[in-house]
Short mmCIF file of C-alpha atoms and ligand atoms in Angstrom, two decimals:
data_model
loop_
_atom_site.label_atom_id
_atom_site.label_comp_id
_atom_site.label_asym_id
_atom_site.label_seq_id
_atom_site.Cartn_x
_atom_site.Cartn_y
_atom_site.Cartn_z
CA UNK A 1 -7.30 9.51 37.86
CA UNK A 2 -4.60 6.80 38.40
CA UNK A 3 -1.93 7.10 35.88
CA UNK A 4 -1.72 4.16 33.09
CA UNK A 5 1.91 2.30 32.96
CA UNK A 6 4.23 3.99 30.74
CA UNK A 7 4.44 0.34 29.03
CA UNK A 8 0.55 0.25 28.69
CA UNK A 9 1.12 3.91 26.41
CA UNK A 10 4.03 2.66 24.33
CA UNK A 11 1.84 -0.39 23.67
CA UNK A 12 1.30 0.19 19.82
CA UNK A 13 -1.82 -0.92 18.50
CA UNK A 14 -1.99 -3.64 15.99
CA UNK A 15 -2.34 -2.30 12.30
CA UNK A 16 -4.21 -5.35 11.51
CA UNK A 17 -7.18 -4.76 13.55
CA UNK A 18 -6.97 -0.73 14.40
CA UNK A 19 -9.93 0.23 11.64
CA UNK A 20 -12.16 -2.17 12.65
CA UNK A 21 -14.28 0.44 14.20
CA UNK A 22 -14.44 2.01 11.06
CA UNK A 23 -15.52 -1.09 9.20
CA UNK A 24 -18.25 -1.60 11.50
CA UNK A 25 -19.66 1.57 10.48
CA UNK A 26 -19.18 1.09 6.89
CA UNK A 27 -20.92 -1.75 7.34
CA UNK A 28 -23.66 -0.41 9.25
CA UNK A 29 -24.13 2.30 6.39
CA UNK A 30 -24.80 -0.64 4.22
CA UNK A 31 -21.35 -1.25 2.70
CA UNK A 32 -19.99 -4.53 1.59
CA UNK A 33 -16.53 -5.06 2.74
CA UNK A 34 -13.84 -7.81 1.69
CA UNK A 35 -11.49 -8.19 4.62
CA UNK A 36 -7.66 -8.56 3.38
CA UNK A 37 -6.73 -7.35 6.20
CA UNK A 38 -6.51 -10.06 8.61
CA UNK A 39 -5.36 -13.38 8.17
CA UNK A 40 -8.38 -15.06 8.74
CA UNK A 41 -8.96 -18.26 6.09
CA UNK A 42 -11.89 -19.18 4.83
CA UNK A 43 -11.00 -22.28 4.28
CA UNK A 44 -13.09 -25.11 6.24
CA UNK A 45 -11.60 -26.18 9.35
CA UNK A 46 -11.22 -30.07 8.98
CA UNK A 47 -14.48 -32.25 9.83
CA UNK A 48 -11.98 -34.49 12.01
CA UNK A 49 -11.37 -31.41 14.08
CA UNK A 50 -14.89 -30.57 14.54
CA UNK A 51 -16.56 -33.69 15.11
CA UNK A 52 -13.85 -34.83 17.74
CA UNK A 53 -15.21 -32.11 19.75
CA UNK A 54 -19.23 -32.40 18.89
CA UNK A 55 -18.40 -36.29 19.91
CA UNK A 56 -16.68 -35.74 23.35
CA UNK A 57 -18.29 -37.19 26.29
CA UNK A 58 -17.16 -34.63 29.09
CA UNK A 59 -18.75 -34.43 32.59
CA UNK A 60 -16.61 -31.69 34.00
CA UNK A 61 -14.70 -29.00 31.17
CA UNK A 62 -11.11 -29.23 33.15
CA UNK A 63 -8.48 -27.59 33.23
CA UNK A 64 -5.13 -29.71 31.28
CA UNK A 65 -1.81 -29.73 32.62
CA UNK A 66 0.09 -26.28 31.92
CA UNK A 67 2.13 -28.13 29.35
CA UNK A 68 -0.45 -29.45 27.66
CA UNK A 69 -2.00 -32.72 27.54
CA UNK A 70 0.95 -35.30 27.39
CA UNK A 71 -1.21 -37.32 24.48
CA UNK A 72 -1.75 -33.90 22.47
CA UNK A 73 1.90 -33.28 22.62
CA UNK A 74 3.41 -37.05 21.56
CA UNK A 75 1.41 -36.66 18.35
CA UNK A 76 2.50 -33.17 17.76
CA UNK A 77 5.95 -35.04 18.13
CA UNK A 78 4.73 -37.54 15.75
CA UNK A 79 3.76 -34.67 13.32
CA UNK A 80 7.29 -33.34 13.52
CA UNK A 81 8.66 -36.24 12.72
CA UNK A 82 6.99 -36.42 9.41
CA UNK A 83 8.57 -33.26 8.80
CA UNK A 84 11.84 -34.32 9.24
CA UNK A 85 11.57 -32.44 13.06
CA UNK A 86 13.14 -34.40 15.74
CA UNK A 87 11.65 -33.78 19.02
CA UNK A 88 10.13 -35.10 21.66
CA UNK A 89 6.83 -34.79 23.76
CA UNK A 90 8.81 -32.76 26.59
CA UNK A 91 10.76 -30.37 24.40
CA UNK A 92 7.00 -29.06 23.61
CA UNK A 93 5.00 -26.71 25.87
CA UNK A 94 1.59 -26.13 24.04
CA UNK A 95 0.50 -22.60 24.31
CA UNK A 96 -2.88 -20.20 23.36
CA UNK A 97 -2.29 -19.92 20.11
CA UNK A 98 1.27 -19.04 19.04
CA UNK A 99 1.21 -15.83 20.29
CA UNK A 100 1.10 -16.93 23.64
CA UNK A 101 4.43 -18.78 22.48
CA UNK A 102 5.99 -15.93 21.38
CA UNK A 103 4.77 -14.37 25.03
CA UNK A 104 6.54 -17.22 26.73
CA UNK A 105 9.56 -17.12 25.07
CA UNK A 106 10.40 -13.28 25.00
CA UNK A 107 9.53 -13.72 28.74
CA UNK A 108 12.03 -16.56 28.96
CA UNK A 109 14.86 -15.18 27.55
CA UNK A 110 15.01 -11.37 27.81
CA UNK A 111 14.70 -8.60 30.46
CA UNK A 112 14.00 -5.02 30.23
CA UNK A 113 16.33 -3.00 27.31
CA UNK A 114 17.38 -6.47 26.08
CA UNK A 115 17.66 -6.31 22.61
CA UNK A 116 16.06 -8.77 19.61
CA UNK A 117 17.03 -8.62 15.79
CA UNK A 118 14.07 -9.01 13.35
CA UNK A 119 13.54 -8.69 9.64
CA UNK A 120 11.29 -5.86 9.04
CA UNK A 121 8.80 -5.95 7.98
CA UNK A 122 7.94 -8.47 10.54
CA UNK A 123 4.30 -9.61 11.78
CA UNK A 124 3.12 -6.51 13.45
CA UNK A 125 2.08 -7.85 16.77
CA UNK A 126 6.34 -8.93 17.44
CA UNK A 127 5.97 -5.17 18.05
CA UNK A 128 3.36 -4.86 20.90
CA UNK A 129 5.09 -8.83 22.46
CA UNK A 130 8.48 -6.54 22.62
CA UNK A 131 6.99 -3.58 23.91
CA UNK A 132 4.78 -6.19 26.97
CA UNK A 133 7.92 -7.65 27.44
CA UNK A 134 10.23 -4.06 27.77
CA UNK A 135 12.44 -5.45 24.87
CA UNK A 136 13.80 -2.71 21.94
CA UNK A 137 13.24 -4.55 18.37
CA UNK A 138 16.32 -3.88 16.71
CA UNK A 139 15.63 -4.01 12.49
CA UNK A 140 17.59 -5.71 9.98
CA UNK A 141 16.04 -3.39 6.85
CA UNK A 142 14.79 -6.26 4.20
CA UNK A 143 13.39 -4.24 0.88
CA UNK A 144 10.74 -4.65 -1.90
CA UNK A 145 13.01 -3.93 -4.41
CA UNK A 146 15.04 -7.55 -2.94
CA UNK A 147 11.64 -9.56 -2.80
CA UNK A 148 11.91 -9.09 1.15
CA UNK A 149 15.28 -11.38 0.70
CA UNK A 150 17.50 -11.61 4.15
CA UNK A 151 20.06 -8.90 3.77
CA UNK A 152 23.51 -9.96 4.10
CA UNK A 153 24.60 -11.30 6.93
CA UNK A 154 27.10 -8.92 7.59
CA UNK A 155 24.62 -6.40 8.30
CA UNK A 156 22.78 -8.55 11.48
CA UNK A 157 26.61 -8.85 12.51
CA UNK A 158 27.20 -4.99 12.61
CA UNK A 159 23.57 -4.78 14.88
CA UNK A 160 24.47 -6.96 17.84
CA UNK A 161 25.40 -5.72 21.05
CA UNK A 162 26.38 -6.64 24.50
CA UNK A 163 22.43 -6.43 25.03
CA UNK A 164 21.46 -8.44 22.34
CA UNK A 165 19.58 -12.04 23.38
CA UNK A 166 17.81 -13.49 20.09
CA UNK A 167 17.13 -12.85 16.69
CA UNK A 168 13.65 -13.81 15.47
CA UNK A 169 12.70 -14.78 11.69
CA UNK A 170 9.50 -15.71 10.44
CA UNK A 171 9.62 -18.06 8.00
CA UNK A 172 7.30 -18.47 5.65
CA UNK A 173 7.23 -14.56 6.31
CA UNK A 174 4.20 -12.80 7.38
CA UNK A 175 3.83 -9.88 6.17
CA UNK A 176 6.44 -10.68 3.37
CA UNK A 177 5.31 -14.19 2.18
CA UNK A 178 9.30 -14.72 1.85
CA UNK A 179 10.66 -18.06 2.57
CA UNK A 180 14.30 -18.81 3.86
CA UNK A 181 16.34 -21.07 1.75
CA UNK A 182 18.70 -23.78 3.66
CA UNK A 183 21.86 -21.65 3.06
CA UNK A 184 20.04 -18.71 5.12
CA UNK A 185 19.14 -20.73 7.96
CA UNK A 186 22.59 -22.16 7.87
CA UNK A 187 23.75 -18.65 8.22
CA UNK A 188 21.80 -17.83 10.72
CA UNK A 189 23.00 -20.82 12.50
CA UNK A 190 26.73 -19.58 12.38
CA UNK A 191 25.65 -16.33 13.91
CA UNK A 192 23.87 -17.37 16.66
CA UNK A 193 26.24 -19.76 17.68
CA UNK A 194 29.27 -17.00 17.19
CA UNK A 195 27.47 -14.38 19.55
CA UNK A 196 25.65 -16.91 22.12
CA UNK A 197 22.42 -15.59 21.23
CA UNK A 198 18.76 -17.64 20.57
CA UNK A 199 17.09 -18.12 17.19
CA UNK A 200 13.54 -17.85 17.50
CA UNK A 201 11.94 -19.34 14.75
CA UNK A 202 7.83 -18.47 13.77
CA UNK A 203 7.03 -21.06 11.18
CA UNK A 204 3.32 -21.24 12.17
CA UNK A 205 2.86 -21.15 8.18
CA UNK A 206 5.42 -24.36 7.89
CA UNK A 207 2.96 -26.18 5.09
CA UNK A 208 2.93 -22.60 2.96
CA UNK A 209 5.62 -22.92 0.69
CA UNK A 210 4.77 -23.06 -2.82
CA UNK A 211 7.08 -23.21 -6.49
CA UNK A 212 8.11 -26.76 -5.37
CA UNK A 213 9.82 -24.72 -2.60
CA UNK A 214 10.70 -26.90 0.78
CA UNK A 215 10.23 -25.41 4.12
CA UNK A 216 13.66 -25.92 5.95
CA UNK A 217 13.28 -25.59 9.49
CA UNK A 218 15.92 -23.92 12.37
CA UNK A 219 14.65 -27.62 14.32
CA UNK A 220 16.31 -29.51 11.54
CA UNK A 221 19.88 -27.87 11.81
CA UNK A 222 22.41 -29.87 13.53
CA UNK A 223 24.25 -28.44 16.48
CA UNK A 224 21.32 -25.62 17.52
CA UNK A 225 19.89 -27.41 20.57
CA UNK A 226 20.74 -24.88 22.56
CA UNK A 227 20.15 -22.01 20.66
CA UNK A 228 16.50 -22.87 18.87
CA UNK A 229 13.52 -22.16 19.73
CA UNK A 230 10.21 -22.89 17.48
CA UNK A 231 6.62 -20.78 17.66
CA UNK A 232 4.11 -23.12 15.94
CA UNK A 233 0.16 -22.52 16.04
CA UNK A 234 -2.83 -24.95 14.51
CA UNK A 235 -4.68 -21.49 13.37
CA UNK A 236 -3.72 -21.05 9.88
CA UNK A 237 -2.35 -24.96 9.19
CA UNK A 238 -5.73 -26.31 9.66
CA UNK A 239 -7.71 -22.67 9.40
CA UNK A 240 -8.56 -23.24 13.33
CA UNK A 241 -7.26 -19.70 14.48
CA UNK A 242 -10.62 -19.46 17.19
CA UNK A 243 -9.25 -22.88 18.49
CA UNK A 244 -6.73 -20.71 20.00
CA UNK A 245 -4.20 -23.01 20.31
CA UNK A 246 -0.36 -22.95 19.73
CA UNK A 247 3.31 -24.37 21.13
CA UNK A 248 6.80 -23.75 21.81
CA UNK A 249 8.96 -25.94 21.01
CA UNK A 250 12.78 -26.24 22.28
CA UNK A 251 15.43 -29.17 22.66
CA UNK A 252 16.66 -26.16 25.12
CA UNK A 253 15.77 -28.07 28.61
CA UNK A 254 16.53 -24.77 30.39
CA UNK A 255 14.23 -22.96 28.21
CA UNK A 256 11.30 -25.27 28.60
CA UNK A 257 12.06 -25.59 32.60
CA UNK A 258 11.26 -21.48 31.84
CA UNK A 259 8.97 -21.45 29.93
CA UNK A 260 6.72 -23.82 32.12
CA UNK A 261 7.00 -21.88 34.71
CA UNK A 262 5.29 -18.92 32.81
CA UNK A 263 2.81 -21.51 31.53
CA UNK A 264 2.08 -22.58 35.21
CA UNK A 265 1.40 -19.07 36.14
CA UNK A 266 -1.89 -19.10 33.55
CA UNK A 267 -3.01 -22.98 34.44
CA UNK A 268 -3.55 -24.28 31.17
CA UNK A 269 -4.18 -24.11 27.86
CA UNK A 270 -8.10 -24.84 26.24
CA UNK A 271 -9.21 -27.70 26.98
CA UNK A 272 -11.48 -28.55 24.07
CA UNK A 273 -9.17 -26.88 21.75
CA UNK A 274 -6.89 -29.25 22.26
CA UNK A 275 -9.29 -32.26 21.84
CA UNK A 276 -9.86 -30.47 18.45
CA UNK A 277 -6.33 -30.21 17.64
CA UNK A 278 -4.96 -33.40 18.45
CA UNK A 279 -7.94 -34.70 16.05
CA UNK A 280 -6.67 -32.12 13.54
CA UNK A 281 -3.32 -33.72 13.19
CA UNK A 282 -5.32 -37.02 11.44
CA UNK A 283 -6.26 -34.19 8.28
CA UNK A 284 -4.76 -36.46 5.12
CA UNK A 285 -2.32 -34.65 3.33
CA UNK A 286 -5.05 -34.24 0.08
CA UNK A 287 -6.43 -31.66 2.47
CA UNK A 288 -3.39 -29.41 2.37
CA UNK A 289 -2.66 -30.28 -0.90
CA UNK A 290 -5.99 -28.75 -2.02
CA UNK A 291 -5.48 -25.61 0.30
CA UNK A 292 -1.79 -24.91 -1.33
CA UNK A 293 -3.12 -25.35 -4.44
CA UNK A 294 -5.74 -22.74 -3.68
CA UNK A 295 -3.53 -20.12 -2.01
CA UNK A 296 -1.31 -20.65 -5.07
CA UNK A 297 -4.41 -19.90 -7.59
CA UNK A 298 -5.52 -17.23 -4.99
CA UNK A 299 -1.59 -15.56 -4.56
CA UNK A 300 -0.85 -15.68 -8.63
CA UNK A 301 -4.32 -13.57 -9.33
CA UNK A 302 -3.61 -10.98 -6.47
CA UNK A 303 -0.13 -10.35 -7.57
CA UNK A 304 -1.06 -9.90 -11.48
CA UNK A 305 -4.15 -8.08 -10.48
CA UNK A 306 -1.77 -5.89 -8.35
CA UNK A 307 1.08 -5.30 -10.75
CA UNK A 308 -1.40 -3.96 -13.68
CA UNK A 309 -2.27 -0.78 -11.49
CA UNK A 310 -0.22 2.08 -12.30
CA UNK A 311 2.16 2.94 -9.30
CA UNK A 312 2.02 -0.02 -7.86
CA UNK A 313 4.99 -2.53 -6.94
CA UNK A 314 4.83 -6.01 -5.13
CA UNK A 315 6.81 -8.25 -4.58
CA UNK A 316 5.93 -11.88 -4.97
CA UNK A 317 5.64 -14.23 -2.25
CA UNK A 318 6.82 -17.74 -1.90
CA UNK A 319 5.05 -19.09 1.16
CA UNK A 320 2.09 -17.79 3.55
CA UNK A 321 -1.02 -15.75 2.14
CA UNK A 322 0.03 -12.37 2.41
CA UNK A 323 1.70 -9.74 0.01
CA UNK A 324 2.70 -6.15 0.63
CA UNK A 325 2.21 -3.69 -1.60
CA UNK A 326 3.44 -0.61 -2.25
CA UNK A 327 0.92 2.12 -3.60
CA UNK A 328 1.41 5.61 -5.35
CA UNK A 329 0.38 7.02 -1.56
CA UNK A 330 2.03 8.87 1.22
CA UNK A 331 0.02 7.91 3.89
CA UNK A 332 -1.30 3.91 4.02
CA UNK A 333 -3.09 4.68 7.34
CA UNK A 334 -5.10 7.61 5.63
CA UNK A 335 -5.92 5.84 2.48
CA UNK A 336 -7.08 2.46 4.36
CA UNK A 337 -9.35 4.69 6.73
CA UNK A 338 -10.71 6.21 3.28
CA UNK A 339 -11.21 3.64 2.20
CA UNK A 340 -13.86 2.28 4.63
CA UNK A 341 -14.97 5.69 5.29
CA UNK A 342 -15.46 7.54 1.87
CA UNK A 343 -14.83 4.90 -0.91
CA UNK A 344 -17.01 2.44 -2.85
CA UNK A 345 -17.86 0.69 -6.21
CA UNK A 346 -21.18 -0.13 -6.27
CA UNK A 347 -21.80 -0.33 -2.68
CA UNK A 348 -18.63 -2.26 -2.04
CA UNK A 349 -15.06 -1.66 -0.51
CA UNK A 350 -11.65 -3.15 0.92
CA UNK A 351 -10.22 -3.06 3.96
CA UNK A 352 -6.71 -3.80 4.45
CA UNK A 353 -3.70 -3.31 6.63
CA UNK A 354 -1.30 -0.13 6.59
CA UNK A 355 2.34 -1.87 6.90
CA UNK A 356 3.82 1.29 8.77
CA UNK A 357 2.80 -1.01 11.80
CA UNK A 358 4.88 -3.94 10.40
CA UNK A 359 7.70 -2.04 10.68
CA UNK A 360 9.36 -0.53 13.90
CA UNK A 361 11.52 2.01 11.75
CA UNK A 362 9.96 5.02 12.54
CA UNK A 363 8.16 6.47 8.93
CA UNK A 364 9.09 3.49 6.90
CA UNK A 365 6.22 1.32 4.95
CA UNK A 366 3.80 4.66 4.76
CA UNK A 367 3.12 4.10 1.10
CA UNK A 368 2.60 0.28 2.01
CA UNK A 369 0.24 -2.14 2.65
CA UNK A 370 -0.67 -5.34 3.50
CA UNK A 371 -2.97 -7.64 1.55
CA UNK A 372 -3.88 -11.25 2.81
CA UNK A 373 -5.31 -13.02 0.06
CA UNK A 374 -7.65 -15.23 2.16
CA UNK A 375 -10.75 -14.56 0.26
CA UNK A 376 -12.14 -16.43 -2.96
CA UNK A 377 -10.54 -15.33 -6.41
CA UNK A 378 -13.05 -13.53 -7.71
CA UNK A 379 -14.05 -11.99 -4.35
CA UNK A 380 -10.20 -10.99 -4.80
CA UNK A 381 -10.53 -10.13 -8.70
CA UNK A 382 -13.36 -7.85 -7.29
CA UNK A 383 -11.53 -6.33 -4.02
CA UNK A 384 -7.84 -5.30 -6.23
CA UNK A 385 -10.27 -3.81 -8.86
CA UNK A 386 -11.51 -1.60 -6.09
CA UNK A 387 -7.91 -1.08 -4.55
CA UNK A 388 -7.29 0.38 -8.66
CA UNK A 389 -10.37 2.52 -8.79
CA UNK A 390 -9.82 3.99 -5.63
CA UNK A 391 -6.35 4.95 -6.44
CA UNK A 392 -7.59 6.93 -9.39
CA UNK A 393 -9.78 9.22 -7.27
CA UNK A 394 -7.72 9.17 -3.55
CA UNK A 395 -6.24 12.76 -2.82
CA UNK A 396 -3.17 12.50 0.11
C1 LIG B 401 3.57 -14.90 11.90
C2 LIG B 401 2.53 -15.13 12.93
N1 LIG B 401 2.90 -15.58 14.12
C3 LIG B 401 2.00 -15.80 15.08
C4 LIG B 401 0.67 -15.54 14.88
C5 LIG B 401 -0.26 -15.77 16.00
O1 LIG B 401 -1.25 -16.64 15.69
P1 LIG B 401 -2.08 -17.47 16.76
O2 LIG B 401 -1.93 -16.80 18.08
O3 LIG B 401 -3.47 -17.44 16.24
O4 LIG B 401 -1.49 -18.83 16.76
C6 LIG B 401 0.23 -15.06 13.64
C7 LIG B 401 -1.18 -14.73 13.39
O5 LIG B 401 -1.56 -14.18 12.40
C8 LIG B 401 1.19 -14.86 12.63
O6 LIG B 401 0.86 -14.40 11.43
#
């Protein structure tokens, strides 16, 4: 047989959707499963959103232009605006979903054995988009024990090297839920600068932020132009993640020029997605004030829920929907497969995410996992109550 690429076997699989096969059979033998695995809302995607594409008159489905439709992206520029972003139509290159962004701009600015700097843990899939791209993710370690706060800055300053291109954040954090205060970004900023290296920014949970917390952008910091560049995505803001629309965004001409080109190479984004998303930018601000509120309600039960198991540590998040937890386990993989496979109260179980994958540290995050907290509260009263019983039975 033809031998696979060696890239193809170091491609890791993602930790948020490796057990589905093993859900499908729990469900098949009848189980009940709440999903905190994924970050899937259930949230209703905005009528606006829908109806704009139920009402479209279209004779022929075409293709747009690579960039996106030049309407789409003005009042994506409007949007910014509003939050204090200050871009323009042509600094934005709209993209299938915001992974494809993150695609684009790994592809823009590093080659093979460049290096990035991430805060782990970090979404798990910045793994497999370094691994396509041939690029080593180089950790900054951020612990439970800090609340996932950015270590000191001292310690991204001892990791660069003549290979290193970018540092990415994520911010509100996924898997982390931490948020980056003004001074941070500011920090980051100086860095950056100091070494010549981008700043990736993932802030496709901007309108997360909750405690009367502020998102502060790395768009809104003076004197970054160069250096910036910002993954957005309409999934989670507007709970449209089949829409599969996203953008990059960069006052970087050079890195748009770039960027485009890898956008020409796969024609366009959806068409109809974007009809639905430019419609989604009219959603009135009651409609995220009712969501926040929500995943506030939703974040405070899974956390207290969490912290009265025995052996159990969390650390509270500040923006996004997702906590990790760390459990009286050794082996997170093991006990999430159990749980699907062997485990249930009254017919019912939980699936979530092992974290090791949210780290690139080899062995660190085994005794962790991830929880989204996209479900109802008492569908999440029910699914932590599980998470407890189980760990009063589970052998490692
Ligand atoms: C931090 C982060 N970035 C990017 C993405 C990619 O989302 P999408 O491709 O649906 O825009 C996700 C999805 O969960 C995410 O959590």
């Amino acid at each position: 047989m033809p031998t696979i690429s060696k890239k193809g076997l170091l491609m890791p699989q993602s930790p948020i959707r490796k057990l589905v096969p093993f859900a499908e059979q729990a469900v098949k033998n009848g189980k009940y499963i709440y999903y905190l695995n994924i970050g899937q809302p259930d949230i209703k995607t905005p009528e606006i959103a829908l109806q704009a594409v139920k009402n479209s008159n279209i004779d022929v489905l075409a293709y747009s232009r690579s960039e996106g439709s030049e309407v789409y992206r003005q009042k994506i520029s409007a949007y910014y605006k509003k939050h204090d972003i200050n871009v323009n139509h042509d600094d934005i290159i709209v993209t299938t979903g915001g992974s494809e962004a993150l695609l684009f701009a790994f592809g823009s600015i590093m080659d093979v054995d460049d290096e990035i700097i991430i805060p782990e843990p970090f979404y798990a899939n910045y793994n497999g988009f370094s691994t396509a791209s041939g690029v080593k993710v180089v950790p900054v370690i951020s612990k439970i024990e800090d609340n996932f706060a950015l270590p000191p800055i001292e310690e991204f300053e001892k990791l660069i090297t003549s290979k290193t291109k970018a540092i990415l954040i994520c911010n509100p954090g996924n898997p982390t839920g931490y948020l980056y205060s003004k001074e941070e970004i500011k920090k980051l900023a100086a860095i950056v600068k100091k070494h010549d290296l981008f700043l990736i920014a993932d802030e496709v949970y901007r309108e997360f932020a909750y405690d009367g917390n502020t998102h502060y952008s790395i768009m809104q910091e003076t004197g970054l132009d160069d250096y910036a560049i910002m993954i957005d995505s309409v999934s989670k803001r507007y709970s449209m993640c089949g829409a599969r629309i996203g953008c990059l965004v960069s006052k970087n001409k050079v890195v748009i020029q770039t960027a485009l080109k890898f956008a020409q190479a796969r024609l366009s984004p959806p068409t109809l997605a974007q009809i639905a998303s430019e419609a989604a930018l009219e959603t009135p601000q009651s409609y995220f004030d009712d969501v926040i509120e929500e995943y506030v309600e939703r974040r405070n039960i899974v956390i207290s829920e969490l912290q009265k198991i025995d052996g159990v540590k969390v650390a509270k998040p500040k923006g996004a929907f997702y906590c990790i937890a760390e459990l009286p386990v050794k082996n997170s993989d093991d006990f999430a497969q159990w749980l699907l496979e062997d485990f249930d109260v009254n017919g019912e179980t939980v699936m979530v995410a092992p974290a090791g994958g949210f780290y690139s540290t080899p062995g660190v995050g085994l005794n962790q996992i991830r929880i989204a907290y996209v479900l109802k509260k008492e569908s999440l009263v029910k699914a932590v109550n599980i998470l407890k019983e189980a760990l009063k039975v589970y052998k490692d």
